[in-house]
Coordinates of C-alpha atoms in Angstrom, one line a residue:
X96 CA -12.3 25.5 -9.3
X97 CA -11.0 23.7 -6.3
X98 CA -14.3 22.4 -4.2
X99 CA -14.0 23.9 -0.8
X100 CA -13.7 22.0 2.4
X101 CA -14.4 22.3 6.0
X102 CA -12.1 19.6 8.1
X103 CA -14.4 18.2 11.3
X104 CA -11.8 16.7 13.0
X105 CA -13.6 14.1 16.2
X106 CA -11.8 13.4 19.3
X107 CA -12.7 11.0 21.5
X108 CA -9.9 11.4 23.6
X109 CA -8.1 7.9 22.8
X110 CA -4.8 7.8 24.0
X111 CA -3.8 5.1 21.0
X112 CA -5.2 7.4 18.4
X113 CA -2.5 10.3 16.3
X114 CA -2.5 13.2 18.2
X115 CA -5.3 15.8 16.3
X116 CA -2.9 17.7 14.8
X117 CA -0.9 15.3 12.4
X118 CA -4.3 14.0 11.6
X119 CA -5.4 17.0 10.2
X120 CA -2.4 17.1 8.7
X121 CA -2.8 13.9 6.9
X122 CA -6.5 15.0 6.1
X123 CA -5.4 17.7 4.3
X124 CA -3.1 15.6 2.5
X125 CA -5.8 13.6 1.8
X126 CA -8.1 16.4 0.4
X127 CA -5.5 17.5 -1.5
X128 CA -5.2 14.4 -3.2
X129 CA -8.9 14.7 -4.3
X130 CA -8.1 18.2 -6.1
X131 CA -9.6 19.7 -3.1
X132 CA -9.1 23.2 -1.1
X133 CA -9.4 22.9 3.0
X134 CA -10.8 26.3 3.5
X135 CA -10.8 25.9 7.8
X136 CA -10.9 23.1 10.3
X137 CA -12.7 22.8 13.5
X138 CA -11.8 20.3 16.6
X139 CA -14.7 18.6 18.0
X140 CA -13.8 16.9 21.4
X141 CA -16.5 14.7 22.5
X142 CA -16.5 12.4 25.8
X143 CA -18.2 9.6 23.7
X144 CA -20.0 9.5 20.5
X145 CA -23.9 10.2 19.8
X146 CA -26.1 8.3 18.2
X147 CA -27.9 10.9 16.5
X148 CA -24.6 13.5 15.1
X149 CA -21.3 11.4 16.3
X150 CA -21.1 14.9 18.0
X151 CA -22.9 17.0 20.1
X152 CA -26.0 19.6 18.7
X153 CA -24.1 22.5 19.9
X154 CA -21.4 21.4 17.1
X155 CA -23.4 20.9 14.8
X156 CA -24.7 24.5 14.7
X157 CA -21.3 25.8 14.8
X158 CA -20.6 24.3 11.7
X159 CA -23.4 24.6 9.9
X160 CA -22.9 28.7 10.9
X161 CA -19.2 28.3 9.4
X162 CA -20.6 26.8 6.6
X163 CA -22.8 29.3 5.6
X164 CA -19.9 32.3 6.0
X165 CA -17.0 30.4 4.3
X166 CA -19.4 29.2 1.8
X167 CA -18.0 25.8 2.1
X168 CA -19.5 22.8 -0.4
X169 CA -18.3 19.7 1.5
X170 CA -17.7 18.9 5.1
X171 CA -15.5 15.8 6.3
X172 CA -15.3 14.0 9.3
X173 CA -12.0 12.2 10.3
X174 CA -14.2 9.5 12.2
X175 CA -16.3 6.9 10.0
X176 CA -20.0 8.2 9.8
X177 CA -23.2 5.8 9.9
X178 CA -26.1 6.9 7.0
X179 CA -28.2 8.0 10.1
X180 CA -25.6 10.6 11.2
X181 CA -24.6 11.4 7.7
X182 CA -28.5 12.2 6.7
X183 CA -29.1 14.3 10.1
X184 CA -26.0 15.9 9.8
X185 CA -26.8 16.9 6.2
X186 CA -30.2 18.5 7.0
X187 CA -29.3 21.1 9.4
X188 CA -25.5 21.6 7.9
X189 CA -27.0 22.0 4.2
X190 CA -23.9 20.6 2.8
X191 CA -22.1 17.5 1.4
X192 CA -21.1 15.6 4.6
X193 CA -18.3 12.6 4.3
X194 CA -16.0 10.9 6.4
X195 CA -12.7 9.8 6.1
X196 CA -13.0 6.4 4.7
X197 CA -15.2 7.7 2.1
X198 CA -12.4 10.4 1.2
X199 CA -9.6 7.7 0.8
X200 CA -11.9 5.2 -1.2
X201 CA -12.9 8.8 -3.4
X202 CA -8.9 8.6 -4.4
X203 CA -8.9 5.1 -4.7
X204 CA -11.4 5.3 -7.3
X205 CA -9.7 8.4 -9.4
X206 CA -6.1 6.4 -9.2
X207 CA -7.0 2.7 -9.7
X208 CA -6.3 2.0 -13.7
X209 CA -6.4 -2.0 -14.0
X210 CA -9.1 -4.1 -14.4
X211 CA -8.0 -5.8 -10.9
X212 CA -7.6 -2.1 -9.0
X213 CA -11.3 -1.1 -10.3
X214 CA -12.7 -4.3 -9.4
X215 CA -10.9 -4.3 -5.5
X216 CA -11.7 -0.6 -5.7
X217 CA -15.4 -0.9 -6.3
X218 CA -16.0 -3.8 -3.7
X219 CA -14.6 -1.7 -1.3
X220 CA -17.3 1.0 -2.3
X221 CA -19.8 -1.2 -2.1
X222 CA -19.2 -3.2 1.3
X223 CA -19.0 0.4 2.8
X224 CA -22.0 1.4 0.9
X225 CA -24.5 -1.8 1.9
X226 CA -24.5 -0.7 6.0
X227 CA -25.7 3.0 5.0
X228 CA -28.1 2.5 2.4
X229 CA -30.2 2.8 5.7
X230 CA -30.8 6.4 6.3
X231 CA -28.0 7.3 3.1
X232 CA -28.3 11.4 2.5
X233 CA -27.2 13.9 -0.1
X234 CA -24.6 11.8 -1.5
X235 CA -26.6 9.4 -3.1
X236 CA -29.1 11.1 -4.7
X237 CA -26.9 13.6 -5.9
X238 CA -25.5 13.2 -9.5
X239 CA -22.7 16.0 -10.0
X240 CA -19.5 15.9 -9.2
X241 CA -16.8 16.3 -6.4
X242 CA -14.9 14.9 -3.8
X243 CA -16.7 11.3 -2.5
X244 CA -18.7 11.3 -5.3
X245 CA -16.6 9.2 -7.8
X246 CA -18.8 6.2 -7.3
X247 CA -18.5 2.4 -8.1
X248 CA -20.4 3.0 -11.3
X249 CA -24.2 2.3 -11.1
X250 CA -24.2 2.5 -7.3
X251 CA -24.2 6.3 -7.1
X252 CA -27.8 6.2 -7.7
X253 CA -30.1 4.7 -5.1
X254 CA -30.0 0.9 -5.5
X255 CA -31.2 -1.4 -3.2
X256 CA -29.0 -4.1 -0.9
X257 CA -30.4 -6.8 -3.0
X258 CA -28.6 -5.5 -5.9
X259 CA -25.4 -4.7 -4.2
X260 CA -25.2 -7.8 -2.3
X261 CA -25.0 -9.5 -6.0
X262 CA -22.5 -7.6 -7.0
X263 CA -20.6 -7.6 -4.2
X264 CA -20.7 -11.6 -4.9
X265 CA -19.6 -11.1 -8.4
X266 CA -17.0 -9.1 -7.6
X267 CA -15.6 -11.6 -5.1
X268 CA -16.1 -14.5 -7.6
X269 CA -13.9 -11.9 -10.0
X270 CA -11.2 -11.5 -7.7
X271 CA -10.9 -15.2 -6.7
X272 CA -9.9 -15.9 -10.0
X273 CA -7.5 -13.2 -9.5
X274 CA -6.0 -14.6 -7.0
X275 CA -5.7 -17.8 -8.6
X276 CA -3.8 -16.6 -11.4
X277 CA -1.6 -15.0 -8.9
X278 CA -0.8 -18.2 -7.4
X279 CA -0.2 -20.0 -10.4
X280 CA 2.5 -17.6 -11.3
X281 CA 4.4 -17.3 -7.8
X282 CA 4.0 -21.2 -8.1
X283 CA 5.9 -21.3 -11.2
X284 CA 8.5 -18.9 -9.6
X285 CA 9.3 -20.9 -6.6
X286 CA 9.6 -24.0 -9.1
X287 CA 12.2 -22.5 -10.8
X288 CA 13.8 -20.8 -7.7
X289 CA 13.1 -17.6 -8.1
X290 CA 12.7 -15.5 -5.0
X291 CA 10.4 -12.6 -4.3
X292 CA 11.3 -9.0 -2.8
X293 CA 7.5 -6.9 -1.8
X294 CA 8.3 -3.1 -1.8
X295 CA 6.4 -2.6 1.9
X296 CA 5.7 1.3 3.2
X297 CA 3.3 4.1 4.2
X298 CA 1.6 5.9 1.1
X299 CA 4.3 8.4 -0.7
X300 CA 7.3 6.6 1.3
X301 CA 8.6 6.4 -2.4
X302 CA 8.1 2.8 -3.0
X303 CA 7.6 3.0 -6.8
X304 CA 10.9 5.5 -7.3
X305 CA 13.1 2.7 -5.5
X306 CA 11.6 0.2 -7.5
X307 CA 12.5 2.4 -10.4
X308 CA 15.6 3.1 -9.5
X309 CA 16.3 -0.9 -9.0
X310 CA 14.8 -1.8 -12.3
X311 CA 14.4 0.9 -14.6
X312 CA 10.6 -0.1 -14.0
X313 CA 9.0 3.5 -15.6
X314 CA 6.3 3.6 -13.2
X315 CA 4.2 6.8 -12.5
X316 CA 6.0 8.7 -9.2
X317 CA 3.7 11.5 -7.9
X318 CA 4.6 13.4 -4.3
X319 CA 1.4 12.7 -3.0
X320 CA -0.8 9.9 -1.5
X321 CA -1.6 6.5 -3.3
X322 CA 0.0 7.7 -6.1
X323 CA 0.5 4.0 -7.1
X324 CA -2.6 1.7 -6.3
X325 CA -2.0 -0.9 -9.4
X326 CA 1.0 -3.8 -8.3
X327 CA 3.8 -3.8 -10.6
X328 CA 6.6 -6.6 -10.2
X329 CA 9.3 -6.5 -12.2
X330 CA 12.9 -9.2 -12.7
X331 CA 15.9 -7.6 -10.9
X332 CA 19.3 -9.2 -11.1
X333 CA 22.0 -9.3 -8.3
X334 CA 25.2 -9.0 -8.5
X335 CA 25.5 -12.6 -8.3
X336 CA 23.4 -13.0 -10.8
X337 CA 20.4 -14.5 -9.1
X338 CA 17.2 -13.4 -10.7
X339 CA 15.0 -12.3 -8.3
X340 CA 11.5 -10.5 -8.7
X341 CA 10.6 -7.1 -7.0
X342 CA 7.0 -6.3 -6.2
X343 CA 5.7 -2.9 -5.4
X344 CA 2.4 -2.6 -3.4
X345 CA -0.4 -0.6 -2.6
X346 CA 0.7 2.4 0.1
X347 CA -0.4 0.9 3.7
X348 CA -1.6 4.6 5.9
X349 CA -2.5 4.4 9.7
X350 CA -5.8 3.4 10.5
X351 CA -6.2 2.0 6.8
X352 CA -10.2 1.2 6.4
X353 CA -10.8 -2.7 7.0
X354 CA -12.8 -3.2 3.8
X355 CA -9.7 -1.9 1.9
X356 CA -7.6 -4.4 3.4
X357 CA -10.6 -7.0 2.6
X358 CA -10.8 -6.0 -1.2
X359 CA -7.1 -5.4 -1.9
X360 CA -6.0 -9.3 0.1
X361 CA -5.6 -10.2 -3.9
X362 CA -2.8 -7.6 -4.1
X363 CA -1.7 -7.4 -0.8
X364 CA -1.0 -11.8 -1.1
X365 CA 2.2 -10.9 -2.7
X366 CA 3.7 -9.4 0.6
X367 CA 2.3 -12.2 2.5
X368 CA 3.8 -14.7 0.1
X369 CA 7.2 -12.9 -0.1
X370 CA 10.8 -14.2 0.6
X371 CA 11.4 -10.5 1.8
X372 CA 10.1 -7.2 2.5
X373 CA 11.8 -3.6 1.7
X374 CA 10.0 -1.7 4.7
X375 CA 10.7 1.9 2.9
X376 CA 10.5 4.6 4.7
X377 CA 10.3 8.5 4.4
X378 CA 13.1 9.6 7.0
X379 CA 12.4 13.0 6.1
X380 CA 8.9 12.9 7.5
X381 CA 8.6 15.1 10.9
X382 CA 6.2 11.8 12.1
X383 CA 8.0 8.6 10.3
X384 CA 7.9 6.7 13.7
X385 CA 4.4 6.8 14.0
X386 CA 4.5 5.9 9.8
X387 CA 6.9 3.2 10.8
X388 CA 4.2 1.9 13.7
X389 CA 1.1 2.0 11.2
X390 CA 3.0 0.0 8.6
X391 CA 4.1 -2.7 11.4
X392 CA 0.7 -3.0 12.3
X393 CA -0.6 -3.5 8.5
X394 CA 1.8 -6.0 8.3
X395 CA 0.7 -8.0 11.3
X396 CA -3.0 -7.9 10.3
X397 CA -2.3 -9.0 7.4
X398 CA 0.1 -11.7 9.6
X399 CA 3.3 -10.4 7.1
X400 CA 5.1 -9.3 10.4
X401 CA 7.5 -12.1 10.9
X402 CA 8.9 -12.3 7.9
X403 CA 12.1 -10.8 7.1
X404 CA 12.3 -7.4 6.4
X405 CA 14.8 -4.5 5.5
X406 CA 14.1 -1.7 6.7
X407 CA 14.8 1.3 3.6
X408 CA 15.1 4.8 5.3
X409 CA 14.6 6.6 2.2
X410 CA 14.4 10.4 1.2
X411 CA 17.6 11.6 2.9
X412 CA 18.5 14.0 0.2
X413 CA 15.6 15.8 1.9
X414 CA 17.5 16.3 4.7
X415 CA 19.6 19.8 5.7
X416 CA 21.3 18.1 8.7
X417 CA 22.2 14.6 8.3
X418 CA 24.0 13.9 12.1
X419 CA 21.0 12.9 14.1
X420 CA 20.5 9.9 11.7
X421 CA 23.2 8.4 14.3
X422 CA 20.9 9.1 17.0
X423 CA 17.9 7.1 15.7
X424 CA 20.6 3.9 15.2
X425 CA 19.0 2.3 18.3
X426 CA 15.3 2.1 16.6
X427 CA 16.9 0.9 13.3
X428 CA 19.9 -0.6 14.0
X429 CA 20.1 -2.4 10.5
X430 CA 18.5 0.1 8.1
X431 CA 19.8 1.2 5.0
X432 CA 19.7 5.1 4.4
X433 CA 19.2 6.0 1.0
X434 CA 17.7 8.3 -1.9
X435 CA 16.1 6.4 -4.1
X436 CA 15.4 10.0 -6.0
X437 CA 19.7 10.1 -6.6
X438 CA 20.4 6.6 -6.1
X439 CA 22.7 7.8 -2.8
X440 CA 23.5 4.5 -1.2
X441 CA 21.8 2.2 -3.3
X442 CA 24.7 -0.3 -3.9
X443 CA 24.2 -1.0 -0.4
X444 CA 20.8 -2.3 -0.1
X445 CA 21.4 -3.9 -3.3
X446 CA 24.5 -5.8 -1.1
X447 CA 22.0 -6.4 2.0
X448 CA 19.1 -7.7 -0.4
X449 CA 21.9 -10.1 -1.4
X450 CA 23.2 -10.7 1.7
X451 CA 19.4 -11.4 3.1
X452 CA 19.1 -14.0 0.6
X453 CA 22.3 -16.0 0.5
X454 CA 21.1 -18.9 2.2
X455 CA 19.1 -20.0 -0.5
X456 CA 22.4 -20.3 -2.5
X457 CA 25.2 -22.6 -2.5
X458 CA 28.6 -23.3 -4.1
X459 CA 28.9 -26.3 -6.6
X460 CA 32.4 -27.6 -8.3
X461 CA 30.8 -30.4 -10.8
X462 CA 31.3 -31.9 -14.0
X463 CA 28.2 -31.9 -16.1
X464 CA 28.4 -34.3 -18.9
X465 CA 28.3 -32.6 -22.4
X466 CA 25.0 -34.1 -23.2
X467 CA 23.4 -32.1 -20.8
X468 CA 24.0 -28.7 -21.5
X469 CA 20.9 -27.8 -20.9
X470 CA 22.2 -27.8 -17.2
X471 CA 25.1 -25.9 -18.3
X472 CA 22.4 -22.8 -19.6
X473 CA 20.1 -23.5 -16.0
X474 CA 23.4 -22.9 -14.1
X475 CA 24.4 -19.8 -16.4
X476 CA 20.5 -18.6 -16.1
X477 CA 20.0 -18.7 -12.6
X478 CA 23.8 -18.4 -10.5
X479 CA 26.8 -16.7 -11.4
X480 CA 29.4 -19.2 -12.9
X481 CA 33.0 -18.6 -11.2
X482 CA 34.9 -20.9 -13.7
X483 CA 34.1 -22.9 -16.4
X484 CA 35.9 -25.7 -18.8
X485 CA 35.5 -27.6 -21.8
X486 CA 37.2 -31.0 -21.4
X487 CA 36.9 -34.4 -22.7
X488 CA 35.0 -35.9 -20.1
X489 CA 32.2 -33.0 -19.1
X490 CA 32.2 -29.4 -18.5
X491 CA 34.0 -28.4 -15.3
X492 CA 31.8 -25.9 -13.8
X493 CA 32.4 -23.8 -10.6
X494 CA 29.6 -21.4 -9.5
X495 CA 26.9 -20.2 -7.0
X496 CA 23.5 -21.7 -7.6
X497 CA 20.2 -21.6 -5.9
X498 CA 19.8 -24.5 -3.7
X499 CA 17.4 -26.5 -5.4
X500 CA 19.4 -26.5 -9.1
X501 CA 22.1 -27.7 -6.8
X502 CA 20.1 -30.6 -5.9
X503 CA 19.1 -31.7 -9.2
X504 CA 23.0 -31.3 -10.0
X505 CA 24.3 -33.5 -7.2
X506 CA 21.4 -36.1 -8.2
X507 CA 22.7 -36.5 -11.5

């Protein structure tokens, strides 16, 4: 049986913030994606937060009273909680009380399947753990189950900071040699040329189904949020032949809690270290401008923002009415629209990922001498050979080659 939630939804009035109705939106979502059942929501607009509730007393009586009648098991606030609010909330409500960052670090922990996703999964747990260990409430002493209560193992009963703190250390030791590994491998890529594509977007933008649709990849597609936490990068080859390597990434959602960003910088490296991004995009989204703006500004925290990027407005077999993608031209002038469900338009971002990376190329007409054919197999490995001829004095070779094999060519 579903657990049954009340949505608090806190608004400060901040003119930068979502407007309170397509966060609740996204809050169901997010419950949802927990196995969860919103039962009711209630708006709580507050000049400026207290120290004691986040919100004012009168509030918090309300909802304790639509706890009780809606029988509700778990309330959750869309603003981040401190343990003291949490704990006084939780004695006059008489329910679960969690806020948002708990809820998306809850799915986090049911989706991540790697050794690497429960390691950054569990550090995030824990750095948002250590602050409220001051003051923590129901949640830590309780040992069933439900939503926000899918702890990083041990830490769901009531350790102390000491403790924490050294695992937080061991998991960071863990990861660094994650990382490490990470950049051994895109060091032996760019040795031998070969250029990396990240798979950028907003959670469910359907990041892993391009990627599958690229690649015949098989990874798990879900429609709902952080379906995929666990990077997959797979070899793609362009019509030119040039091997390239596509990596899809966590989902980025606005206001994405820091210490995720923190944990997952192992993961999130390969779109800072990419040759290219795929920005993709659910066009079909009634809010995909304010997805587009929460993605942008991942991508500049994580200084990713300057790189170049293709922007993928995806999902259009979604779409009933097609003829106001003309009208949106002027915000994307150079996006590809595409289903990466039916492939629609595929062939096309295939030709721009091509396109985006033609500098990197070159055309060579050499003779390679027939001792070395072992350039003769680099050049039919890595480029796309236009002509090719046996003759006494070499192999006559015409083709397209990354840059550097054409240095190494030339040299010879």
């Amino acid at each position: 049986m579903a657990e049954r939630v009340l949505l608090v939804m806190v608004d400060f009035n901040d003119k930068k913030s979502w407007p309170v109705t397509d966060i609740t939106q996204e809050m169901q979502e997010l419950v949802t994606a927990c196995g969860g059942e919103v039962i009711d929501h209630i708006v709580c607009v507050c000049p400026k937060p207290t120290a004691r509730f986040l919100i004012g007393e009168g509030k918090v009586e309300e909802i304790a009273a639509l706890c009780s009648v809606k029988e509700i098991q778990t309330a959750i606030f869309s603003h981040d909680l401190k343990g003291s609010q949490k704990r006084n909330l939780e004695e006059i409500i008489k329910v679960k009380i969690i806020d948002r960052t708990q809820l998306i670090l809850d799915i986090f922990a049911r989706r991540a399947k790697s050794q690497e996703g429960v390691m950054q999964v569990e550090l995030a747990q824990l750095q948002y753990l250590l602050p409220r260990l001051v003051g923590h409430g129901i949640e830590l002493s309780r040992l069933g189950g439900g939503i926000g209560t899918v702890g990083p193992g041990e830490t769901k009963l009531e350790i102390d900071r000491r403790r924490i703190a050294e695992r937080i250390t061991k998991l960071r030791d863990d990861l660094k040699q994650v990382v490490q590994s990470r950049r051994v491998k895109r060091k032996k890529r760019k040795e031998q040329e070969v250029l990396t594509v990240a798979l950028v977007g907003y959670t469910n933008a359907g990041k892993s189904t391009l990627l599958n649709a690229l690649t015949d990849a098989e990874q798990e597609t879900k429609d709902g949020l952080f379906t995929t936490l666990d990077p997959l990068s797979r070899q793609y080859a362009l019509p030119n032949n040039r091997k390239i390597v596509l990596s899809d990434t966590v989902g980025f959602m606005h206001d994405l809690p820091h210490n995720l960003i923190e944990s997952f910088k192992a993961t999130l490296e390969e779109v800072v270290e990419a040759d290219l991004l795929l920005h993709v995009l659910d066009v079909s989204h009634p809010r995909f401008r304010q997805l587009n703006d929460a993605v942008l500004e991942v991508l500049k925290e994580l200084n990713a923002d300057k790189k170049p990027i293709i922007t993928v407005l995806n999902k259009i077999d979604k779409l009933t009415e097609r003829t106001w993608l003309n009208d949106i031209q002027g915000s994307f002038p150079h996006a590809v629209y595409l289903s990466a469900l039916t492939k629609e338009n595929l062939p096309e971002l295939v030709d721009r990922i091509s396109g985006s990376l033609i500098p990197s190329t070159t055309d060579i007409n050499v003779i390679i001498p027939l001792n070395r054919m072992d350039l003769v197999n680099l050049i039919h490995r890595d480029g796309r050979v236009d002509s090719i001829a046996y003759e006494s004095d070499g192999v006559h070779i015409q083709a397209t080659v990354p840059v550097k094999l054409a240095g190494k060519i030339q040299k010879l």
